PDB file of C-alpha atoms in Angstrom:
ATOM      1  CA  UNK A   1      97.922  27.459  27.736  1.00 38.00           C
ATOM      2  CA  UNK A   2      96.683  26.202  31.207  1.00 38.00           C
ATOM      3  CA  UNK A   3      99.331  28.016  32.941  1.00 39.00           C
ATOM      4  CA  UNK A   4      99.000  30.976  30.727  1.00 41.00           C
ATOM      5  CA  UNK A   5      95.266  31.223  31.475  1.00 44.00           C
ATOM      6  CA  UNK A   6      96.079  30.891  35.018  1.00 43.00           C
ATOM      7  CA  UNK A   7      98.512  33.809  35.343  1.00 46.00           C
ATOM      8  CA  UNK A   8      95.944  36.073  33.078  1.00 47.00           C
ATOM      9  CA  UNK A   9      93.159  35.215  35.663  1.00 46.00           C
ATOM     10  CA  UNK A  10      95.521  35.918  38.705  1.00 48.00           C
ATOM     11  CA  UNK A  11      96.534  39.225  37.042  1.00 47.00           C
ATOM     12  CA  UNK A  12      92.533  40.102  36.399  1.00 48.00           C
ATOM     13  CA  UNK A  13      91.535  39.339  40.121  1.00 51.00           C
ATOM     14  CA  UNK A  14      94.729  41.532  41.257  1.00 47.00           C
ATOM     15  CA  UNK A  15      93.099  44.244  39.229  1.00 52.00           C
ATOM     16  CA  UNK A  16      89.589  43.972  40.595  1.00 49.00           C
ATOM     17  CA  UNK A  17      90.841  43.732  44.254  1.00 49.00           C
ATOM     18  CA  UNK A  18      92.925  47.198  43.662  1.00 50.00           C
ATOM     19  CA  UNK A  19      90.020  48.855  42.027  1.00 51.00           C
ATOM     20  CA  UNK A  20      87.638  47.684  44.831  1.00 52.00           C
ATOM     21  CA  UNK A  21      90.231  48.758  47.560  1.00 48.00           C
ATOM     22  CA  UNK A  22      90.601  52.181  45.950  1.00 50.00           C
ATOM     23  CA  UNK A  23      86.757  52.612  45.715  1.00 51.00           C
ATOM     24  CA  UNK A  24      86.463  51.742  49.645  1.00 52.00           C
ATOM     25  CA  UNK A  25      88.889  54.434  50.282  1.00 48.00           C
ATOM     26  CA  UNK A  26      87.096  57.017  48.182  1.00 48.00           C
ATOM     27  CA  UNK A  27      83.641  55.823  49.646  1.00 46.00           C
ATOM     28  CA  UNK A  28      85.309  56.528  53.196  1.00 53.00           C
ATOM     29  CA  UNK A  29      87.114  59.800  52.545  1.00 49.00           C
ATOM     30  CA  UNK A  30      83.931  61.094  50.369  1.00 49.00           C
ATOM     31  CA  UNK A  31      82.326  64.398  52.198  1.00 53.00           C
ATOM     32  CA  UNK A  32      79.499  63.448  54.293  1.00 49.00           C
ATOM     33  CA  UNK A  33      76.019  65.562  52.551  1.00 57.00           C
ATOM     34  CA  UNK A  34      75.458  68.655  54.447  1.00 76.00           C
ATOM     35  CA  UNK A  35      72.529  68.773  56.681  1.00 87.00           C
ATOM     36  CA  UNK A  36      70.402  72.244  57.392  1.00 91.00           C
ATOM     37  CA  UNK A  37      71.092  73.627  60.940  1.00 93.00           C
ATOM     38  CA  UNK A  38      68.343  72.290  63.401  1.00 90.00           C
ATOM     39  CA  UNK A  39      65.693  74.869  64.346  1.00 87.00           C
ATOM     40  CA  UNK A  40      66.541  76.900  67.367  1.00 94.00           C
ATOM     41  CA  UNK A  41      64.875  76.920  70.599  1.00 93.00           C
ATOM     42  CA  UNK A  42      63.938  80.586  71.432  1.00 96.00           C
ATOM     43  CA  UNK A  43      61.350  81.338  74.183  1.00 97.00           C
ATOM     44  CA  UNK A  44      59.380  84.246  72.064  1.00 97.00           C
ATOM     45  CA  UNK A  45      56.778  84.620  75.043  1.00 96.00           C
ATOM     46  CA  UNK A  46      59.865  85.635  76.899  1.00 96.00           C
ATOM     47  CA  UNK A  47      62.241  87.361  74.329  1.00 97.00           C
ATOM     48  CA  UNK A  48      61.262  90.281  71.820  1.00 98.00           C
ATOM     49  CA  UNK A  49      61.073  88.542  68.728  1.00 98.00           C
ATOM     50  CA  UNK A  50      59.867  89.598  65.193  1.00 98.00           C
ATOM     51  CA  UNK A  51      59.765  87.017  61.958  1.00 98.00           C
ATOM     52  CA  UNK A  52      61.153  88.828  58.618  1.00 98.00           C
ATOM     53  CA  UNK A  53      59.194  87.005  55.426  1.00 98.00           C
ATOM     54  CA  UNK A  54      59.787  87.246  51.791  1.00 98.00           C
ATOM     55  CA  UNK A  55      57.364  86.019  49.437  1.00 98.00           C
ATOM     56  CA  UNK A  56      57.209  85.596  45.588  1.00 98.00           C
ATOM     57  CA  UNK A  57      60.632  84.445  45.263  1.00 98.00           C
ATOM     58  CA  UNK A  58      63.246  82.883  44.393  1.00 98.00           C
ATOM     59  CA  UNK A  59      64.659  85.784  42.029  1.00 98.00           C
ATOM     60  CA  UNK A  60      67.723  87.498  40.851  1.00 98.00           C
ATOM     61  CA  UNK A  61      68.192  89.656  44.006  1.00 98.00           C
ATOM     62  CA  UNK A  62      67.530  86.552  46.348  1.00 98.00           C
ATOM     63  CA  UNK A  63      71.482  85.610  46.618  1.00 98.00           C
ATOM     64  CA  UNK A  64      72.033  89.342  47.528  1.00 98.00           C
ATOM     65  CA  UNK A  65      69.651  89.030  50.156  1.00 98.00           C
ATOM     66  CA  UNK A  66      70.990  86.253  51.473  1.00 98.00           C
ATOM     67  CA  UNK A  67      74.411  87.640  51.743  1.00 98.00           C
ATOM     68  CA  UNK A  68      72.856  90.225  53.805  1.00 98.00           C
ATOM     69  CA  UNK A  69      70.989  88.006  56.169  1.00 98.00           C
ATOM     70  CA  UNK A  70      74.267  85.682  56.554  1.00 98.00           C
ATOM     71  CA  UNK A  71      76.446  88.863  57.314  1.00 98.00           C
ATOM     72  CA  UNK A  72      73.819  89.715  60.225  1.00 98.00           C
ATOM     73  CA  UNK A  73      73.256  86.531  61.532  1.00 97.00           C
ATOM     74  CA  UNK A  74      69.366  86.551  60.830  1.00 98.00           C
ATOM     75  CA  UNK A  75      67.560  83.879  59.848  1.00 98.00           C
ATOM     76  CA  UNK A  76      64.170  84.295  57.655  1.00 98.00           C
ATOM     77  CA  UNK A  77      61.249  82.619  56.253  1.00 98.00           C
ATOM     78  CA  UNK A  78      60.928  82.392  52.341  1.00 98.00           C
ATOM     79  CA  UNK A  79      57.330  81.605  50.870  1.00 98.00           C
ATOM     80  CA  UNK A  80      58.337  80.361  47.296  1.00 98.00           C
ATOM     81  CA  UNK A  81      56.437  80.354  43.855  1.00 98.00           C
ATOM     82  CA  UNK A  82      56.543  76.917  42.649  1.00 98.00           C
ATOM     83  CA  UNK A  83      57.008  78.341  38.997  1.00 98.00           C
ATOM     84  CA  UNK A  84      60.216  80.350  39.835  1.00 98.00           C
ATOM     85  CA  UNK A  85      62.023  77.437  41.971  1.00 98.00           C
ATOM     86  CA  UNK A  86      63.241  76.070  38.658  1.00 94.00           C
ATOM     87  CA  UNK A  87      64.982  79.213  37.101  1.00 97.00           C
ATOM     88  CA  UNK A  88      66.701  79.630  40.769  1.00 98.00           C
ATOM     89  CA  UNK A  89      67.463  76.011  42.320  1.00 98.00           C
ATOM     90  CA  UNK A  90      70.644  77.001  44.054  1.00 98.00           C
ATOM     91  CA  UNK A  91      69.241  79.710  45.785  1.00 98.00           C
ATOM     92  CA  UNK A  92      66.586  77.621  47.111  1.00 98.00           C
ATOM     93  CA  UNK A  93      69.068  74.851  48.190  1.00 98.00           C
ATOM     94  CA  UNK A  94      71.274  77.932  49.897  1.00 98.00           C
ATOM     95  CA  UNK A  95      68.234  79.083  51.916  1.00 98.00           C
ATOM     96  CA  UNK A  96      67.870  75.632  53.312  1.00 98.00           C
ATOM     97  CA  UNK A  97      71.308  75.073  54.253  1.00 97.00           C
ATOM     98  CA  UNK A  98      71.582  78.632  55.950  1.00 98.00           C
ATOM     99  CA  UNK A  99      69.100  78.125  58.409  1.00 97.00           C
ATOM    100  CA  UNK A 100      66.161  79.855  56.675  1.00 98.00           C
ATOM    101  CA  UNK A 101      62.695  78.275  56.585  1.00 98.00           C
ATOM    102  CA  UNK A 102      60.820  77.812  53.371  1.00 98.00           C
ATOM    103  CA  UNK A 103      57.233  77.855  52.688  1.00 98.00           C
ATOM    104  CA  UNK A 104      54.677  77.145  50.039  1.00 98.00           C
ATOM    105  CA  UNK A 105      53.339  80.074  48.090  1.00 98.00           C
ATOM    106  CA  UNK A 106      51.484  78.260  45.307  1.00 98.00           C
ATOM    107  CA  UNK A 107      52.850  77.485  41.783  1.00 98.00           C
ATOM    108  CA  UNK A 108      51.804  80.935  40.053  1.00 98.00           C
ATOM    109  CA  UNK A 109      50.241  82.992  42.571  1.00 98.00           C
ATOM    110  CA  UNK A 110      46.315  82.700  41.876  1.00 98.00           C
ATOM    111  CA  UNK A 111      43.467  83.476  44.261  1.00 98.00           C
ATOM    112  CA  UNK A 112      42.842  80.365  45.761  1.00 98.00           C
ATOM    113  CA  UNK A 113      39.254  80.805  46.860  1.00 98.00           C
ATOM    114  CA  UNK A 114      38.014  81.365  43.229  1.00 98.00           C
ATOM    115  CA  UNK A 115      39.695  78.008  42.214  1.00 98.00           C
ATOM    116  CA  UNK A 116      38.314  74.390  42.362  1.00 98.00           C
ATOM    117  CA  UNK A 117      39.512  72.126  45.303  1.00 98.00           C
ATOM    118  CA  UNK A 118      41.660  70.020  42.869  1.00 98.00           C
ATOM    119  CA  UNK A 119      43.187  72.846  41.144  1.00 98.00           C
ATOM    120  CA  UNK A 120      44.055  74.447  44.795  1.00 98.00           C
ATOM    121  CA  UNK A 121      45.635  70.943  45.798  1.00 98.00           C
ATOM    122  CA  UNK A 122      47.677  70.836  42.245  1.00 98.00           C
ATOM    123  CA  UNK A 123      49.013  74.372  42.953  1.00 98.00           C
ATOM    124  CA  UNK A 124      50.285  73.112  46.343  1.00 98.00           C
ATOM    125  CA  UNK A 125      51.589  69.859  45.585  1.00 98.00           C
ATOM    126  CA  UNK A 126      53.469  71.152  42.257  1.00 98.00           C
ATOM    127  CA  UNK A 127      55.070  73.625  44.517  1.00 98.00           C
ATOM    128  CA  UNK A 128      56.101  71.088  47.142  1.00 98.00           C
ATOM    129  CA  UNK A 129      57.753  68.734  44.711  1.00 98.00           C
ATOM    130  CA  UNK A 130      59.471  71.489  42.941  1.00 98.00           C
ATOM    131  CA  UNK A 131      61.031  72.757  46.347  1.00 98.00           C
ATOM    132  CA  UNK A 132      61.725  69.096  47.330  1.00 98.00           C
ATOM    133  CA  UNK A 133      63.768  68.595  44.346  1.00 98.00           C
ATOM    134  CA  UNK A 134      65.659  72.040  44.423  1.00 98.00           C
ATOM    135  CA  UNK A 135      66.331  72.018  48.382  1.00 97.00           C
ATOM    136  CA  UNK A 136      67.303  68.121  48.361  1.00 95.00           C
ATOM    137  CA  UNK A 137      64.376  66.765  49.559  1.00 96.00           C
ATOM    138  CA  UNK A 138      63.062  69.535  52.245  1.00 96.00           C
ATOM    139  CA  UNK A 139      59.246  69.966  51.926  1.00 97.00           C
ATOM    140  CA  UNK A 140      57.426  73.117  53.612  1.00 98.00           C
ATOM    141  CA  UNK A 141      55.189  72.503  56.543  1.00 98.00           C
ATOM    142  CA  UNK A 142      54.140  75.912  56.601  1.00 98.00           C
ATOM    143  CA  UNK A 143      51.717  77.915  53.587  1.00 98.00           C
ATOM    144  CA  UNK A 144      50.827  81.488  52.913  1.00 98.00           C
ATOM    145  CA  UNK A 145      47.943  82.169  50.387  1.00 98.00           C
ATOM    146  CA  UNK A 146      48.318  84.344  47.937  1.00 98.00           C
ATOM    147  CA  UNK A 147      46.776  87.783  48.574  1.00 98.00           C
ATOM    148  CA  UNK A 148      46.137  86.261  52.186  1.00 98.00           C
ATOM    149  CA  UNK A 149      42.636  84.657  50.364  1.00 98.00           C
ATOM    150  CA  UNK A 150      41.432  81.592  52.180  1.00 98.00           C
ATOM    151  CA  UNK A 151      38.737  79.955  53.688  1.00 98.00           C
ATOM    152  CA  UNK A 152      37.647  76.916  55.275  1.00 97.00           C
ATOM    153  CA  UNK A 153      37.518  75.030  52.320  1.00 98.00           C
ATOM    154  CA  UNK A 154      40.698  76.072  50.804  1.00 98.00           C
ATOM    155  CA  UNK A 155      42.496  75.812  54.198  1.00 98.00           C
ATOM    156  CA  UNK A 156      41.074  72.375  54.658  1.00 98.00           C
ATOM    157  CA  UNK A 157      42.446  71.501  51.333  1.00 98.00           C
ATOM    158  CA  UNK A 158      46.152  72.742  51.613  1.00 98.00           C
ATOM    159  CA  UNK A 159      46.282  71.134  54.892  1.00 98.00           C
ATOM    160  CA  UNK A 160      48.914  73.075  56.364  1.00 98.00           C
ATOM    161  CA  UNK A 161      48.844  76.315  58.745  1.00 98.00           C
ATOM    162  CA  UNK A 162      48.614  79.359  56.779  1.00 98.00           C
ATOM    163  CA  UNK A 163      50.615  82.152  57.859  1.00 98.00           C
ATOM    164  CA  UNK A 164      49.589  85.652  57.015  1.00 98.00           C
ATOM    165  CA  UNK A 165      51.515  88.758  58.565  1.00 98.00           C
ATOM    166  CA  UNK A 166      50.940  91.415  61.242  1.00 98.00           C
ATOM    167  CA  UNK A 167      53.177  94.480  58.687  1.00 98.00           C
ATOM    168  CA  UNK A 168      52.387  94.735  55.269  1.00 98.00           C
ATOM    169  CA  UNK A 169      55.121  96.976  53.986  1.00 98.00           C
ATOM    170  CA  UNK A 170      53.474  97.434  50.779  1.00 98.00           C
ATOM    171  CA  UNK A 171      56.833  97.262  49.229  1.00 98.00           C
ATOM    172  CA  UNK A 172      55.166  95.912  45.687  1.00 97.00           C
ATOM    173  CA  UNK A 173      53.148  98.921  45.219  1.00 97.00           C
ATOM    174  CA  UNK A 174      55.653 101.669  46.139  1.00 98.00           C
ATOM    175  CA  UNK A 175      59.363  99.938  45.077  1.00 98.00           C
ATOM    176  CA  UNK A 176      60.702 102.893  47.532  1.00 98.00           C
ATOM    177  CA  UNK A 177      63.796 101.854  49.638  1.00 98.00           C
ATOM    178  CA  UNK A 178      63.358 104.685  51.704  1.00 98.00           C
ATOM    179  CA  UNK A 179      59.585 103.851  52.553  1.00 98.00           C
ATOM    180  CA  UNK A 180      60.192 100.345  52.898  1.00 98.00           C
ATOM    181  CA  UNK A 181      63.020 101.174  55.599  1.00 98.00           C
ATOM    182  CA  UNK A 182      60.877 103.240  57.510  1.00 98.00           C
ATOM    183  CA  UNK A 183      58.072 101.077  57.667  1.00 98.00           C
ATOM    184  CA  UNK A 184      59.981  97.848  58.227  1.00 98.00           C
ATOM    185  CA  UNK A 185      61.304  99.549  61.363  1.00 98.00           C
ATOM    186  CA  UNK A 186      58.539 101.339  62.933  1.00 98.00           C
ATOM    187  CA  UNK A 187      55.778  99.323  62.391  1.00 98.00           C
ATOM    188  CA  UNK A 188      56.797  95.979  63.882  1.00 98.00           C
ATOM    189  CA  UNK A 189      55.662  94.688  67.273  1.00 98.00           C
ATOM    190  CA  UNK A 190      56.782  91.669  69.542  1.00 98.00           C
ATOM    191  CA  UNK A 191      55.620  88.638  68.023  1.00 98.00           C
ATOM    192  CA  UNK A 192      55.193  90.348  64.591  1.00 98.00           C
ATOM    193  CA  UNK A 193      55.605  89.208  61.010  1.00 98.00           C
ATOM    194  CA  UNK A 194      56.787  91.327  58.323  1.00 98.00           C
ATOM    195  CA  UNK A 195      55.966  90.792  54.910  1.00 98.00           C
ATOM    196  CA  UNK A 196      58.144  91.749  52.049  1.00 98.00           C
ATOM    197  CA  UNK A 197      59.255  90.527  48.584  1.00 98.00           C
ATOM    198  CA  UNK A 198      62.856  89.430  47.591  1.00 98.00           C
ATOM    199  CA  UNK A 199      61.965  89.955  43.991  1.00 98.00           C
ATOM    200  CA  UNK A 200      61.924  93.672  44.039  1.00 98.00           C
ATOM    201  CA  UNK A 201      65.518  95.365  44.043  1.00 98.00           C
ATOM    202  CA  UNK A 202      64.193  98.552  46.134  1.00 98.00           C
ATOM    203  CA  UNK A 203      62.736  95.753  49.016  1.00 98.00           C
ATOM    204  CA  UNK A 204      66.075  93.929  49.213  1.00 98.00           C
ATOM    205  CA  UNK A 205      68.248  97.282  49.275  1.00 98.00           C
ATOM    206  CA  UNK A 206      66.362  98.438  52.516  1.00 98.00           C
ATOM    207  CA  UNK A 207      67.030  94.909  54.456  1.00 98.00           C
ATOM    208  CA  UNK A 208      70.310  96.190  55.962  1.00 98.00           C
ATOM    209  CA  UNK A 209      68.943  99.025  57.311  1.00 98.00           C
ATOM    210  CA  UNK A 210      66.006  97.505  58.599  1.00 98.00           C
ATOM    211  CA  UNK A 211      67.638  94.793  60.423  1.00 98.00           C
ATOM    212  CA  UNK A 212      69.779  97.532  62.198  1.00 98.00           C
ATOM    213  CA  UNK A 213      66.784  99.291  63.310  1.00 98.00           C
ATOM    214  CA  UNK A 214      65.302  96.588  64.492  1.00 98.00           C
ATOM    215  CA  UNK A 215      68.204  95.238  66.450  1.00 98.00           C
ATOM    216  CA  UNK A 216      68.184  98.768  68.065  1.00 98.00           C
ATOM    217  CA  UNK A 217      64.778  98.587  69.088  1.00 98.00           C
ATOM    218  CA  UNK A 218      65.787  95.240  70.766  1.00 98.00           C
ATOM    219  CA  UNK A 219      64.271  92.307  68.492  1.00 98.00           C
ATOM    220  CA  UNK A 220      65.542  88.887  67.938  1.00 98.00           C
ATOM    221  CA  UNK A 221      64.963  87.637  64.756  1.00 98.00           C
ATOM    222  CA  UNK A 222      63.332  84.404  64.156  1.00 98.00           C
ATOM    223  CA  UNK A 223      61.774  82.133  61.467  1.00 98.00           C
ATOM    224  CA  UNK A 224      57.966  81.532  61.533  1.00 98.00           C
ATOM    225  CA  UNK A 225      58.633  78.206  63.266  1.00 97.00           C
ATOM    226  CA  UNK A 226      60.867  79.286  65.763  1.00 97.00           C
ATOM    227  CA  UNK A 227      58.416  82.178  66.356  1.00 98.00           C
ATOM    228  CA  UNK A 228      55.480  79.713  67.363  1.00 98.00           C
ATOM    229  CA  UNK A 229      57.768  77.055  69.137  1.00 95.00           C
ATOM    230  CA  UNK A 230      55.812  77.057  72.089  1.00 94.00           C
ATOM    231  CA  UNK A 231      52.180  77.015  70.228  1.00 95.00           C
ATOM    232  CA  UNK A 232      50.581  74.127  68.072  1.00 95.00           C
ATOM    233  CA  UNK A 233      49.851  75.357  64.699  1.00 97.00           C
ATOM    234  CA  UNK A 234      46.869  73.760  63.373  1.00 98.00           C
ATOM    235  CA  UNK A 235      46.559  72.980  59.376  1.00 98.00           C
ATOM    236  CA  UNK A 236      44.021  75.208  57.793  1.00 98.00           C
ATOM    237  CA  UNK A 237      44.158  77.699  60.505  1.00 98.00           C
ATOM    238  CA  UNK A 238      45.584  81.120  59.694  1.00 98.00           C
ATOM    239  CA  UNK A 239      48.245  82.985  61.956  1.00 98.00           C
ATOM    240  CA  UNK A 240      49.172  86.545  61.459  1.00 98.00           C
ATOM    241  CA  UNK A 241      51.263  87.344  64.813  1.00 98.00           C
ATOM    242  CA  UNK A 242      52.432  85.544  67.793  1.00 98.00           C
ATOM    243  CA  UNK A 243      49.678  86.336  70.680  1.00 94.00           C
ATOM    244  CA  UNK A 244      50.352  86.828  74.171  1.00 89.00           C
ATOM    245  CA  UNK A 245      49.560  83.837  76.254  1.00 83.00           C
ATOM    246  CA  UNK A 246      46.483  84.708  78.294  1.00 76.00           C
ATOM    247  CA  UNK A 247      47.513  84.927  82.269  1.00 62.00           C
ATOM    248  CA  UNK A 248      45.151  83.636  84.705  1.00 54.00           C
ATOM    249  CA  UNK A 249      42.303  85.754  86.072  1.00 54.00           C
ATOM    250  CA  UNK A 250      42.763  86.673  89.861  1.00 55.00           C
ATOM    251  CA  UNK A 251      41.470  84.042  92.151  1.00 52.00           C
ATOM    252  CA  UNK A 252      37.828  84.902  93.296  1.00 54.00           C
ATOM    253  CA  UNK A 253      37.716  86.335  97.110  1.00 49.00           C
ATOM    254  CA  UNK A 254      36.628  83.328  99.415  1.00 50.00           C
ATOM    255  CA  UNK A 255      36.830  85.111 103.100  1.00 48.00           C
ATOM    256  CA  UNK A 256      33.669  84.974 105.065  1.00 49.00           C
ATOM    257  CA  UNK A 257      32.964  87.779 105.603  1.00 50.00           C
ATOM    258  CA  UNK A 258      34.690  89.393 102.293  1.00 46.00           C
ATOM    259  CA  UNK A 259      37.370  92.165 103.548  1.00 44.00           C
ATOM    260  CA  UNK A 260      36.555  95.598 103.015  1.00 42.00           C
ATOM    261  CA  UNK A 261      37.986  96.966  99.720  1.00 40.00           C
ATOM    262  CA  UNK A 262      37.668  93.544  97.974  1.00 36.00           C
ATOM    263  CA  UNK A 263      35.263  92.963  94.783  1.00 39.00           C
ATOM    264  CA  UNK A 264      32.984  91.054  96.885  1.00 37.00           C
ATOM    265  CA  UNK A 265      33.543  93.539 100.034  1.00 39.00           C
ATOM    266  CA  UNK A 266      30.849  95.868 101.170  1.00 42.00           C
ATOM    267  CA  UNK A 267      30.342  99.020  99.534  1.00 42.00           C
ATOM    268  CA  UNK A 268      32.170 102.141 100.889  1.00 40.00           C
ATOM    269  CA  UNK A 269      30.287 104.508 103.064  1.00 39.00           C
ATOM    270  CA  UNK A 270      28.561 107.190 101.241  1.00 38.00           C
ATOM    271  CA  UNK A 271      29.387 109.576 103.714  1.00 36.00           C
ATOM    272  CA  UNK A 272      33.105 111.223 103.799  1.00 37.00           C
ATOM    273  CA  UNK A 273      35.251 112.196 101.023  1.00 37.00           C
ATOM    274  CA  UNK A 274      34.073 111.733  97.496  1.00 33.00           C
ATOM    275  CA  UNK A 275      36.407 108.842  95.801  1.00 33.00           C
ATOM    276  CA  UNK A 276      38.371 111.082  92.864  1.00 34.00           C
ATOM    277  CA  UNK A 277      37.558 110.317  89.144  1.00 33.00           C
ATOM    278  CA  UNK A 278      40.291 109.174  86.881  1.00 33.00           C
ATOM    279  CA  UNK A 279      41.313 111.552  84.366  1.00 35.00           C
ATOM    280  CA  UNK A 280      40.403 111.256  80.806  1.00 44.00           C
ATOM    281  CA  UNK A 281      37.691 108.910  81.634  1.00 45.00           C
TER     282      UNK A 281
END
């Protein structure tokens, strides 16, 4: 009986060791979880940049849009509605893993300035939680208030930079691919932020031509955070485009006496030829 018991224990230990060894091999060979690509370093003070942004998704056309962006090598920014995230979690995860930026666009698109501050906070927090769950832990650091409606109290409650736009395509109003294409190509300027909606099929259909047209105009496509790489965005403040950096004013003339013809120099003589007037003034 004693010998039999020891033999059984040895077999059990061998099986256990075998399971542990197999488990160790599986752990070593299991693929590591993918990580989102890093934000690129693009100096939009020197490069002609534009940011494509898409509101109100994810939706049934988001995957098709992501196919286009991937094919063209373009990164964009998606401002997501919290209640829509639950229906398309794979699209949210794909946005993150393909290098796009995710922004908060509230839970169900209310006018935040007409709400109590606790209600505003709930709109943001519920959306943050939904996005984090779908994306694998990524939470937005920028927010776009529905309708662009915000004020000081709302901005302070949200606690993130508020991203508006410089080009409103009004794609939701017209639902016209040709118009969306025309506006999307012609209106953007360097440092601009273009507003589209990926929940509308005509808008998504316009994007290939918009990308082609803007590339021909010399634009580099960036996410919102890449656009403002060299700026410090402040929570609660609104941003609609990248403004050029202010250039330093010319140094004042300090020569004594000031040279003739300088702003501080002597007035020209009244005798002689009259200065010509510039045309159109």
